[in-house]
């Protein structure tokens, strides 16, 4: 191994990494150059290539520290010693260089923050200078050595440092700048990880997929659509679906920007939205389509639709069910146990280098506003893409300002087209408090959507004039052969169940039951509905999240209007009767969830008093509802926008949570759960985890602490628990219900 001194102008041969399995050392200057070139390539779609190249040169420059070189030698000889930091030295050097060149107390952050974060997380831009000043004062000799190596390597022609154009940087104190720095980190991290992976684990690198081109996907969709049209009968539903599809193709020729796709239930929104995305991407040279949905239950359905049309190898499905660590074993043991299929999927989710990604809104937005390097890594691949936000009305109102602002930044600075897709469209641009999209022309993809809603009108709404008790509700249920009742909370659902004897024929669905148990109940319900047998179901909102049910009559506790419409989507779904009946009632007892849900409920209550119930069949009625809702909720309750302008990345990541309470999976004693657990622990592959998934319920971390101390749960690993209490065949995990206004579905 060679070493040397850079002070005389000769750059020594230093190293970035210990030898790989073939015994080859990774030269530092070659690693820096390769990462710089690749980071520049990743940042080119958003105009950040010059800065990203410089980031690549600086990111591991701290490894030129003689102490770090000694650390590598010791590690290679099998004598591990205490790790030597390197990222902070590259960040400090960037800080010093930018100050010397521009005398600007702010511009260093575009370089120093990503360099300092590339192995960890973005620091707070407002206080990070203190850490770098301390490094300047305390580590002068190290920094001199690094500066000497940088100059000597440049003189030797190993790289050519670009000159930064300050005019290309977003203006100070803007949220655009905050996202730009995060995007630079993304380009740097992905470039660095891929280069390091190629050195240490070439076999792993070769497992990264080669994805089909967008044009191939478009040809497959077009052929599938031709087959569908040839087989479809001429009916009002199929005419609406055809018109929606054709409208999407016409709108796809329009310029990049923000679009609105308004389609009634059953109107073919999933397929038509994909058609818009593929056609628009090809028309404007965009790189991929990202479809974000609010519930994992409908992600599987959507991904399955796409896979049937385009092929399984064309779709990357990425959500939290696949992100949880498979076991409590050490990383090395876990990696050795994973099969190739799981590893391919895992690699693909790291950077979203795929033509079509189906993910959750949580994964998308908590990455866009996150600060961990591993989570941010994928973001540069969002530049020049189409993002379809399905069921966009589910975005939390109290987070709308940062959510919409980051979308605005993507559209303005990264060539992104955003599609707002739902049957109940929010009016983001018309709210008095929401100003992020006020100046935007949001283009309507289907201009004649009102007529489509009229043609597909399947239900009649009725509002009960007086509140109703649980006993009275139970009596109404008994009088009907086939009816579904949806309550606001799990506790309310259990209270209604308590009105029935154990031998009475009543079904229950909520997340107190595991997925396998719910599927078994749903199978029985489907058979009974089809046979015309009595079916009486008491449920929570769990059935509103993509569950395929079709009751002639649905009763829904008063709630936000969009939830009422979701419930109505489970009534007369197939049009088997002339008009299904949706009854909206006010419970005389029970709890009401707090926060925006309660505000939405109150606005719905007001509108249903002021307007006739049939207004719920008119799509523009929901625009009025959302104007009232958005004007009553603080869209930036956590002051995230101010924190973003201050570049306070840790606080932004902490406060921006689409799901307020973190949950962990708990295994329940149902059917062959223990066998599936044993298989997963023996070989924690993607397939094994998916087989275990149906036997898990999700409980809040805070509740788990209480339940664990009471002996109801025990840990299996650090991230998976086992239910030790009673699991009731009708009620499920009853002891988990704690909060009287529990909104967990």
Tab-separated table of C-alpha atoms in Angstrom, residues 193-473:
chain	number	residue	atom	x	y	z
A	193	UNK	CA	-23.612	3.578	-2.434
A	194	UNK	CA	-23.637	2.181	-5.971
A	195	UNK	CA	-19.915	2.728	-6.407
A	196	UNK	CA	-19.072	1.184	-3.031
A	197	UNK	CA	-21.388	-1.746	-3.783
A	198	UNK	CA	-19.581	-2.359	-7.092
A	199	UNK	CA	-16.266	-2.544	-5.217
A	200	UNK	CA	-17.293	-4.790	-2.348
A	201	UNK	CA	-20.178	-6.855	-3.693
A	202	UNK	CA	-20.214	-7.199	-7.443
A	203	UNK	CA	-22.694	-10.087	-7.192
A	204	UNK	CA	-25.144	-7.839	-5.344
A	205	UNK	CA	-24.659	-5.113	-7.952
A	206	UNK	CA	-25.514	-7.549	-10.774
A	207	UNK	CA	-28.818	-8.364	-9.058
A	208	UNK	CA	-30.080	-4.853	-9.782
A	209	UNK	CA	-32.790	-5.160	-12.375
A	210	UNK	CA	-32.792	-4.028	-15.954
A	211	UNK	CA	-36.239	-2.528	-16.332
A	212	UNK	CA	-38.330	-2.386	-19.533
A	213	UNK	CA	-38.566	0.923	-21.381
A	214	UNK	CA	-41.632	3.127	-20.979
A	215	UNK	CA	-42.452	2.675	-24.653
A	216	UNK	CA	-42.614	-1.107	-24.103
A	217	UNK	CA	-45.035	-0.574	-21.237
A	218	UNK	CA	-47.163	1.744	-23.336
A	219	UNK	CA	-47.365	-0.827	-26.153
A	220	UNK	CA	-48.486	-3.498	-23.664
A	221	UNK	CA	-51.152	-1.207	-22.213
A	222	UNK	CA	-52.404	-0.234	-25.664
A	223	UNK	CA	-52.700	-3.896	-26.699
A	224	UNK	CA	-54.517	-4.760	-23.461
A	225	UNK	CA	-56.929	-1.862	-23.981
A	226	UNK	CA	-57.701	-3.008	-27.521
A	227	UNK	CA	-58.541	-6.493	-26.218
A	228	UNK	CA	-60.707	-5.036	-23.462
A	229	UNK	CA	-62.695	-2.856	-25.875
A	230	UNK	CA	-63.212	-5.763	-28.256
A	231	UNK	CA	-64.730	-7.878	-25.475
A	232	UNK	CA	-66.709	-5.181	-23.614
A	233	UNK	CA	-70.461	-4.949	-24.050
A	234	UNK	CA	-72.115	-1.618	-24.779
A	235	UNK	CA	-73.289	-0.466	-21.346
A	236	UNK	CA	-73.336	2.898	-19.521
A	237	UNK	CA	-70.427	1.772	-17.309
A	238	UNK	CA	-68.278	0.734	-20.262
A	239	UNK	CA	-69.128	3.912	-22.174
A	240	UNK	CA	-67.983	5.996	-19.195
A	241	UNK	CA	-64.771	3.969	-18.879
A	242	UNK	CA	-64.018	4.414	-22.588
A	243	UNK	CA	-64.647	8.171	-22.448
A	244	UNK	CA	-62.421	8.538	-19.362
A	245	UNK	CA	-59.620	6.587	-21.058
A	246	UNK	CA	-59.835	8.667	-24.226
A	247	UNK	CA	-59.909	11.906	-22.226
A	248	UNK	CA	-56.697	10.799	-20.468
A	249	UNK	CA	-54.971	10.219	-23.809
A	250	UNK	CA	-55.995	13.662	-25.079
A	251	UNK	CA	-54.933	15.419	-21.879
A	252	UNK	CA	-51.583	13.619	-21.916
A	253	UNK	CA	-50.557	15.764	-24.894
A	254	UNK	CA	-50.765	18.844	-22.671
A	255	UNK	CA	-47.718	20.460	-21.042
A	256	UNK	CA	-46.171	19.240	-17.785
A	257	UNK	CA	-47.831	20.695	-14.705
A	258	UNK	CA	-50.662	19.814	-12.321
A	259	UNK	CA	-53.705	17.873	-13.500
A	260	UNK	CA	-56.932	16.752	-11.887
A	261	UNK	CA	-58.497	13.343	-12.678
A	262	UNK	CA	-62.094	13.193	-11.415
A	263	UNK	CA	-63.725	9.803	-11.977
A	264	UNK	CA	-66.719	8.212	-10.210
A	265	UNK	CA	-66.435	4.809	-8.553
A	266	UNK	CA	-66.349	2.142	-11.266
A	267	UNK	CA	-65.211	4.579	-13.966
A	268	UNK	CA	-61.848	2.899	-14.673
A	269	UNK	CA	-59.646	5.401	-12.886
A	270	UNK	CA	-56.748	2.986	-12.239
A	271	UNK	CA	-56.227	1.974	-15.874
A	272	UNK	CA	-56.936	5.409	-17.336
A	273	UNK	CA	-54.591	7.140	-14.905
A	274	UNK	CA	-51.809	4.782	-15.981
A	275	UNK	CA	-52.582	5.567	-19.623
A	276	UNK	CA	-52.221	9.290	-18.940
A	277	UNK	CA	-48.943	8.749	-17.105
A	278	UNK	CA	-47.319	6.591	-19.776
A	279	UNK	CA	-48.524	8.706	-22.700
A	280	UNK	CA	-47.565	11.978	-21.019
A	281	UNK	CA	-44.122	10.652	-20.083
A	282	UNK	CA	-43.418	9.537	-23.645
A	283	UNK	CA	-44.727	12.806	-25.067
A	284	UNK	CA	-42.443	14.938	-22.860
A	285	UNK	CA	-39.429	12.702	-22.318
A	286	UNK	CA	-40.197	11.994	-18.669
A	287	UNK	CA	-38.544	9.016	-17.005
A	288	UNK	CA	-41.024	7.140	-14.824
A	289	UNK	CA	-44.470	7.038	-13.247
A	290	UNK	CA	-44.942	6.987	-9.464
A	291	UNK	CA	-48.403	6.058	-8.207
A	292	UNK	CA	-48.942	6.900	-4.529
A	293	UNK	CA	-51.951	5.588	-2.597
A	294	UNK	CA	-53.035	6.062	1.037
A	295	UNK	CA	-53.679	2.436	2.038
A	296	UNK	CA	-51.573	-0.683	1.674
A	297	UNK	CA	-54.816	-2.616	1.137
A	298	UNK	CA	-55.408	-0.900	-2.219
A	299	UNK	CA	-51.742	-0.853	-3.210
A	300	UNK	CA	-51.820	-4.614	-3.679
A	301	UNK	CA	-54.953	-4.324	-5.823
A	302	UNK	CA	-53.506	-1.522	-7.947
A	303	UNK	CA	-50.157	-3.245	-8.384
A	304	UNK	CA	-51.941	-6.440	-9.382
A	305	UNK	CA	-53.925	-4.590	-12.072
A	306	UNK	CA	-50.717	-3.089	-13.476
A	307	UNK	CA	-48.849	-6.391	-13.330
A	308	UNK	CA	-51.583	-8.197	-15.256
A	309	UNK	CA	-51.396	-5.580	-17.998
A	310	UNK	CA	-47.664	-4.853	-18.105
A	311	UNK	CA	-46.011	-7.943	-16.610
A	312	UNK	CA	-44.761	-8.556	-13.084
A	313	UNK	CA	-41.218	-7.480	-13.979
A	314	UNK	CA	-42.442	-3.977	-14.874
A	315	UNK	CA	-43.864	-2.824	-11.533
A	316	UNK	CA	-42.034	-1.976	-8.310
A	317	UNK	CA	-44.360	-2.239	-5.311
A	318	UNK	CA	-42.915	-0.383	-2.321
A	319	UNK	CA	-44.620	0.087	1.023
A	320	UNK	CA	-43.966	-0.381	4.706
A	321	UNK	CA	-45.012	-4.031	4.862
A	322	UNK	CA	-41.786	-4.881	3.029
A	323	UNK	CA	-39.505	-2.474	4.877
A	324	UNK	CA	-39.638	-3.943	8.354
A	325	UNK	CA	-36.480	-5.809	9.344
A	326	UNK	CA	-37.128	-9.527	8.858
A	327	UNK	CA	-35.608	-10.602	12.179
A	328	UNK	CA	-33.636	-9.509	15.187
A	329	UNK	CA	-30.465	-11.213	13.908
A	330	UNK	CA	-27.304	-9.368	12.941
A	331	UNK	CA	-27.355	-7.727	9.515
A	332	UNK	CA	-24.865	-10.210	8.063
A	333	UNK	CA	-26.888	-13.242	9.153
A	334	UNK	CA	-30.092	-11.657	7.915
A	335	UNK	CA	-28.556	-10.909	4.514
A	336	UNK	CA	-27.297	-14.462	4.122
A	337	UNK	CA	-30.766	-15.813	4.827
A	338	UNK	CA	-32.572	-13.647	2.294
A	339	UNK	CA	-33.404	-15.254	-1.006
A	340	UNK	CA	-32.557	-13.686	-4.333
A	341	UNK	CA	-36.084	-12.508	-5.034
A	342	UNK	CA	-36.282	-10.553	-1.797
A	343	UNK	CA	-32.835	-9.081	-2.379
A	344	UNK	CA	-33.751	-7.931	-5.900
A	345	UNK	CA	-36.830	-6.216	-4.521
A	346	UNK	CA	-34.856	-4.672	-1.675
A	347	UNK	CA	-32.255	-3.271	-4.060
A	348	UNK	CA	-34.936	-1.825	-6.319
A	349	UNK	CA	-36.620	-0.001	-3.429
A	350	UNK	CA	-33.376	1.711	-2.418
A	351	UNK	CA	-33.339	4.154	-5.320
A	352	UNK	CA	-36.563	3.729	-7.338
A	353	UNK	CA	-34.716	3.181	-10.596
A	354	UNK	CA	-37.827	1.617	-12.131
A	355	UNK	CA	-40.300	2.752	-14.814
A	356	UNK	CA	-43.423	2.264	-12.666
A	357	UNK	CA	-43.487	2.488	-8.870
A	358	UNK	CA	-46.577	1.835	-6.758
A	359	UNK	CA	-46.089	3.128	-3.231
A	360	UNK	CA	-47.816	4.803	-0.306
A	361	UNK	CA	-48.237	8.515	0.209
A	362	UNK	CA	-46.400	7.960	3.501
A	363	UNK	CA	-43.352	6.540	1.718
A	364	UNK	CA	-43.402	9.296	-0.921
A	365	UNK	CA	-43.888	12.379	1.239
A	366	UNK	CA	-41.947	11.289	4.305
A	367	UNK	CA	-39.017	10.714	1.937
A	368	UNK	CA	-39.489	14.102	0.276
A	369	UNK	CA	-39.456	15.741	3.707
A	370	UNK	CA	-37.107	13.327	5.445
A	371	UNK	CA	-33.470	13.751	6.480
A	372	UNK	CA	-32.031	10.223	6.687
A	373	UNK	CA	-29.604	9.494	3.852
A	374	UNK	CA	-31.052	6.028	3.231
A	375	UNK	CA	-34.587	7.391	2.837
A	376	UNK	CA	-33.601	10.429	0.786
A	377	UNK	CA	-31.508	8.312	-1.601
A	378	UNK	CA	-34.362	7.627	-4.036
A	379	UNK	CA	-35.506	11.230	-4.476
A	380	UNK	CA	-33.342	12.273	-7.430
A	381	UNK	CA	-35.234	9.714	-9.513
A	382	UNK	CA	-38.427	11.729	-9.017
A	383	UNK	CA	-37.051	14.475	-11.272
A	384	UNK	CA	-38.781	14.412	-14.665
A	385	UNK	CA	-41.449	11.939	-13.602
A	386	UNK	CA	-45.245	11.705	-13.432
A	387	UNK	CA	-46.593	11.438	-9.871
A	388	UNK	CA	-50.186	10.203	-9.589
A	389	UNK	CA	-51.692	10.855	-6.161
A	390	UNK	CA	-54.641	8.485	-5.943
A	391	UNK	CA	-57.370	9.191	-3.373
A	392	UNK	CA	-55.710	12.566	-2.907
A	393	UNK	CA	-58.476	13.716	-0.554
A	394	UNK	CA	-56.931	11.548	2.193
A	395	UNK	CA	-53.903	13.834	2.613
A	396	UNK	CA	-54.021	15.184	6.200
A	397	UNK	CA	-55.422	18.743	6.190
A	398	UNK	CA	-53.055	19.889	8.967
A	399	UNK	CA	-50.049	19.006	6.750
A	400	UNK	CA	-51.330	20.398	3.472
A	401	UNK	CA	-49.073	23.463	3.309
A	402	UNK	CA	-45.770	21.537	3.322
A	403	UNK	CA	-47.302	18.724	1.248
A	404	UNK	CA	-48.574	20.991	-1.512
A	405	UNK	CA	-45.479	23.171	-1.380
A	406	UNK	CA	-43.141	20.253	-1.978
A	407	UNK	CA	-45.323	19.278	-4.960
A	408	UNK	CA	-45.085	22.847	-6.246
A	409	UNK	CA	-41.295	22.700	-5.910
A	410	UNK	CA	-41.184	19.438	-7.855
A	411	UNK	CA	-43.304	20.870	-10.658
A	412	UNK	CA	-41.357	24.157	-10.870
A	413	UNK	CA	-37.817	22.888	-10.376
A	414	UNK	CA	-37.721	19.224	-11.354
A	415	UNK	CA	-39.940	18.831	-14.433
A	416	UNK	CA	-42.539	16.771	-12.571
A	417	UNK	CA	-46.175	16.394	-13.595
A	418	UNK	CA	-48.611	15.789	-10.720
A	419	UNK	CA	-52.031	14.153	-11.139
A	420	UNK	CA	-54.597	14.660	-8.351
A	421	UNK	CA	-56.874	11.634	-8.708
A	422	UNK	CA	-60.112	10.891	-6.829
A	423	UNK	CA	-63.897	10.854	-7.082
A	424	UNK	CA	-64.190	13.561	-4.411
A	425	UNK	CA	-61.834	16.328	-5.501
A	426	UNK	CA	-60.443	18.777	-2.926
A	427	UNK	CA	-60.147	22.413	-4.001
A	428	UNK	CA	-56.587	23.087	-2.917
A	429	UNK	CA	-56.317	26.217	-5.038
A	430	UNK	CA	-59.526	27.831	-3.727
A	431	UNK	CA	-58.877	27.777	0.017
A	432	UNK	CA	-58.364	31.021	1.901
A	433	UNK	CA	-55.530	29.509	3.982
A	434	UNK	CA	-53.879	27.305	1.354
A	435	UNK	CA	-51.825	29.518	-0.942
A	436	UNK	CA	-49.312	27.009	-2.321
A	437	UNK	CA	-51.296	26.246	-5.494
A	438	UNK	CA	-53.328	29.470	-5.677
A	439	UNK	CA	-51.496	30.709	-8.781
A	440	UNK	CA	-51.636	27.392	-10.636
A	441	UNK	CA	-53.903	26.404	-13.471
A	442	UNK	CA	-54.913	22.878	-12.504
A	443	UNK	CA	-56.035	21.224	-15.715
A	444	UNK	CA	-59.108	19.009	-15.625
A	445	UNK	CA	-58.380	15.773	-17.502
A	446	UNK	CA	-62.041	14.720	-17.830
A	447	UNK	CA	-64.042	17.864	-18.444
A	448	UNK	CA	-67.396	16.074	-18.569
A	449	UNK	CA	-67.033	14.284	-15.260
A	450	UNK	CA	-70.409	15.520	-13.911
A	451	UNK	CA	-72.252	13.568	-16.599
A	452	UNK	CA	-70.248	10.461	-15.757
A	453	UNK	CA	-71.326	10.739	-12.131
A	454	UNK	CA	-74.954	11.001	-13.240
A	455	UNK	CA	-74.674	7.930	-15.477
A	456	UNK	CA	-73.052	5.839	-12.733
A	457	UNK	CA	-75.387	7.015	-9.947
A	458	UNK	CA	-76.225	3.862	-8.013
A	459	UNK	CA	-77.380	4.942	-4.547
A	460	UNK	CA	-79.958	7.090	-2.826
A	461	UNK	CA	-78.868	8.948	0.307
A	462	UNK	CA	-81.069	9.451	3.371
A	463	UNK	CA	-80.207	11.351	6.574
A	464	UNK	CA	-81.957	10.333	9.797
A	465	UNK	CA	-83.444	13.429	11.489
A	466	UNK	CA	-82.711	12.357	15.089
A	467	UNK	CA	-79.754	10.703	16.882
A	468	UNK	CA	-79.994	6.951	17.370
A	469	UNK	CA	-78.858	4.781	20.315
A	470	UNK	CA	-76.852	1.576	19.985
A	471	UNK	CA	-79.915	-0.466	20.940
A	472	UNK	CA	-82.062	1.300	18.334
A	473	UNK	CA	-79.339	0.765	15.754
